[in-house]
Coordinates of C-alpha atoms in Angstrom, one line a residue:
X3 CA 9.5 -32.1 9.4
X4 CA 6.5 -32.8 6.8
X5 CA 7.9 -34.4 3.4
X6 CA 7.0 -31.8 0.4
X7 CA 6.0 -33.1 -3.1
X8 CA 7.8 -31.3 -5.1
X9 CA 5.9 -32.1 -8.4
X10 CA 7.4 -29.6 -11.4
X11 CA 10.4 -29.4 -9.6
X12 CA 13.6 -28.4 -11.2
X13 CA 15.3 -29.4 -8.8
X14 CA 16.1 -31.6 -6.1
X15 CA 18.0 -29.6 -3.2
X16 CA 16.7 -31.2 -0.4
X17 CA 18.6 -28.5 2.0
X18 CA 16.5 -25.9 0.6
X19 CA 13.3 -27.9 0.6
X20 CA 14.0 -28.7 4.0
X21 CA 14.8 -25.3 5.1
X22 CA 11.8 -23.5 3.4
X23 CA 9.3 -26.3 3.4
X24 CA 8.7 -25.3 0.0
X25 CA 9.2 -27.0 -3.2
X26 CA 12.1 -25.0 -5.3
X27 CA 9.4 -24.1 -8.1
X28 CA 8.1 -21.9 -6.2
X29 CA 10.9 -19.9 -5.9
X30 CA 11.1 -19.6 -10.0
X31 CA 9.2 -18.0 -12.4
X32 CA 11.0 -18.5 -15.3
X33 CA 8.7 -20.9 -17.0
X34 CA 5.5 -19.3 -19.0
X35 CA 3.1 -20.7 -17.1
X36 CA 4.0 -19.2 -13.9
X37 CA 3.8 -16.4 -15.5
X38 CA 0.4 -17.0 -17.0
X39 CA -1.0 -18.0 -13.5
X40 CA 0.6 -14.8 -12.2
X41 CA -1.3 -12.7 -14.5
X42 CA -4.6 -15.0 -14.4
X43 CA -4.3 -13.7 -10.4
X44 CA -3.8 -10.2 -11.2
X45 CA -6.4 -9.8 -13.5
X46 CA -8.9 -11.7 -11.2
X47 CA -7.8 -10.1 -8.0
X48 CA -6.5 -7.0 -9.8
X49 CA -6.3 -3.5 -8.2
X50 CA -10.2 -2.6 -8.4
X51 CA -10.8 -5.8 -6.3
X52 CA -8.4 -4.7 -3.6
X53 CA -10.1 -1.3 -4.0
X54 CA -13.3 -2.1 -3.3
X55 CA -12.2 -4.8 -0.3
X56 CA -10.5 -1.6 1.1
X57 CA -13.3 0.6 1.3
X58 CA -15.5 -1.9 2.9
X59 CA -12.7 -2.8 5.1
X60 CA -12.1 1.1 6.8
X61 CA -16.0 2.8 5.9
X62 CA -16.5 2.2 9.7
X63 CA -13.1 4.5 10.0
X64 CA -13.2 7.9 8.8
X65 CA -9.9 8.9 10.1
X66 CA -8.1 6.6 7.4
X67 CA -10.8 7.2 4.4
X68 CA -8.8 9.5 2.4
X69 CA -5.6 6.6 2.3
X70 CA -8.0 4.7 0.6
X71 CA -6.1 4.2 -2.6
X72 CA -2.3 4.5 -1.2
X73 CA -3.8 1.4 1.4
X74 CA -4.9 -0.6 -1.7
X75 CA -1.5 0.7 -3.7
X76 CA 0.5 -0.9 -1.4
X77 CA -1.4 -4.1 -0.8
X78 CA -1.5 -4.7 -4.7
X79 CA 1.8 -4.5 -4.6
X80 CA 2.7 -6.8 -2.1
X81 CA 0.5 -9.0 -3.7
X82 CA 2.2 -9.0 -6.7
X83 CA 5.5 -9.4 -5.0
X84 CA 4.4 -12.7 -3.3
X85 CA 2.8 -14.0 -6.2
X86 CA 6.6 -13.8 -7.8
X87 CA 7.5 -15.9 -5.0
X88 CA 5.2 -18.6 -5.7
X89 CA 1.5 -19.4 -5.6
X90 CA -0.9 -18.2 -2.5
X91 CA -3.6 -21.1 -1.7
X92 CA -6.4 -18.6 -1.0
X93 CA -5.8 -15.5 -2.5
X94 CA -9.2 -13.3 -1.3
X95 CA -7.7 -14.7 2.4
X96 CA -4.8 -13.5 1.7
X97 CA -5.7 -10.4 0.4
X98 CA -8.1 -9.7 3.2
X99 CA -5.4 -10.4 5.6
X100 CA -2.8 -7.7 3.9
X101 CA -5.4 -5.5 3.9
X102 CA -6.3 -5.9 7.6
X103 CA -2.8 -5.6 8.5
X104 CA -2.0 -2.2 6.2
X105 CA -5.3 -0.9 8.0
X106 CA -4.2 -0.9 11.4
X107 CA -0.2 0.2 10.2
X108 CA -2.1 3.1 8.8
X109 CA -4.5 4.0 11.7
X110 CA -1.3 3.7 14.1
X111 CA 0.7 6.3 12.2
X112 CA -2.4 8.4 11.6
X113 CA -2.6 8.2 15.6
X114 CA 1.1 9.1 16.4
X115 CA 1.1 11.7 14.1
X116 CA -2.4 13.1 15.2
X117 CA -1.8 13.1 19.2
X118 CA 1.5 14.4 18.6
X119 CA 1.0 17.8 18.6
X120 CA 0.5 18.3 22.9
X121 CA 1.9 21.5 24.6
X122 CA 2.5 22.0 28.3
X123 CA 2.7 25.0 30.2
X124 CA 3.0 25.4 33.5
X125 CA 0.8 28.2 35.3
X126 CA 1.3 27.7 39.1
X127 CA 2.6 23.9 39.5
X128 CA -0.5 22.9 37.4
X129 CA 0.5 21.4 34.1
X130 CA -2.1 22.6 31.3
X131 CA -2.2 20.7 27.8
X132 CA -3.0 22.6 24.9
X133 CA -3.5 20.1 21.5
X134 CA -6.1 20.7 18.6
X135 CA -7.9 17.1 19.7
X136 CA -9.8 16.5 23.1
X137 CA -8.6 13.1 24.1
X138 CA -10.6 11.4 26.4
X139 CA -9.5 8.1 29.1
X140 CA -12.8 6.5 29.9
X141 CA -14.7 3.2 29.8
X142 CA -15.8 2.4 26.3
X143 CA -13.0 3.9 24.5
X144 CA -10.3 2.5 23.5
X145 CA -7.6 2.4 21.0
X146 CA -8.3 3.0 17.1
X147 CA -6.4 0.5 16.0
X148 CA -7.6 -2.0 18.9
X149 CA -10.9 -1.1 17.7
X150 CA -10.1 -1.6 14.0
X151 CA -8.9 -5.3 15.0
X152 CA -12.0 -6.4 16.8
X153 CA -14.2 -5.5 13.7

């Protein structure tokens, strides 16, 4: 296992060390300047960034356009959340990452609730299905959310 330095630490609990890899300040964020650096992030990296990486990230995919803001909502958050858990080494990485990821959860659940909505009836042993979307199985096509992951 790779020895931490656990410089700032108040604490020497070598089980959790061990057990996280991580030292145990950056578990606490009692101490002002945690708090400081958390808000330094924030306002650097703050919603408007995350906006603005969002809508670069999905203009290529109109289907998920209009989640937009709840997209860079949630990854704001999460960011927030992690920063509380201790500092992130690259944060426009990161961010890009999250953002990535919330993408594809998004254009999956636009996709199961979208194709959904299939009727069958059978006329004469033929099956015929009705749906509000022509979907289409040929060579070129593939999923949206496979699609969003090789851009």
């Amino acid at each position: 296992m790779q020895q931490q330095r656990q410089t700032g630490s108040s604490s020497d609990d070598p089980a959790l060390t061990e057990r996280t890899e991580a030292p145990i300040s950056c578990f606490s964020t009692d101490s002002p300047e945690d708090n400081d650096l958390i808000e330094e992030l924030l306002d650097r990296y703050g919603f408007q960034y995350i906006l603005e990486r969002v809508k670069k990230t999905i203009n290529p995919f109109p289907a998920i356009k209009p989640m937009t803001e709840e997209i860079a909502s949630e990854v704001y958050d999460k960011f927030w959340q992690r920063l509380l858990l201790g500092t992130v080494q690259n944060p426009p990485a990161y961010i890009g990452r999250m953002i990535h990821n919330k993408c594809i959860d998004h254009m999956r659940r636009y996709i199961t609730e979208a194709c959904h909505i299939v009727e069958s009836y059978s006329e004469g042993g033929l099956d015929i299905l009705e749906s509000a979307q022509v979907i289409a199985d040929s060579e070129g096509l593939r999923d949206p959310a496979e699609e969003f992951e090789y851009k």
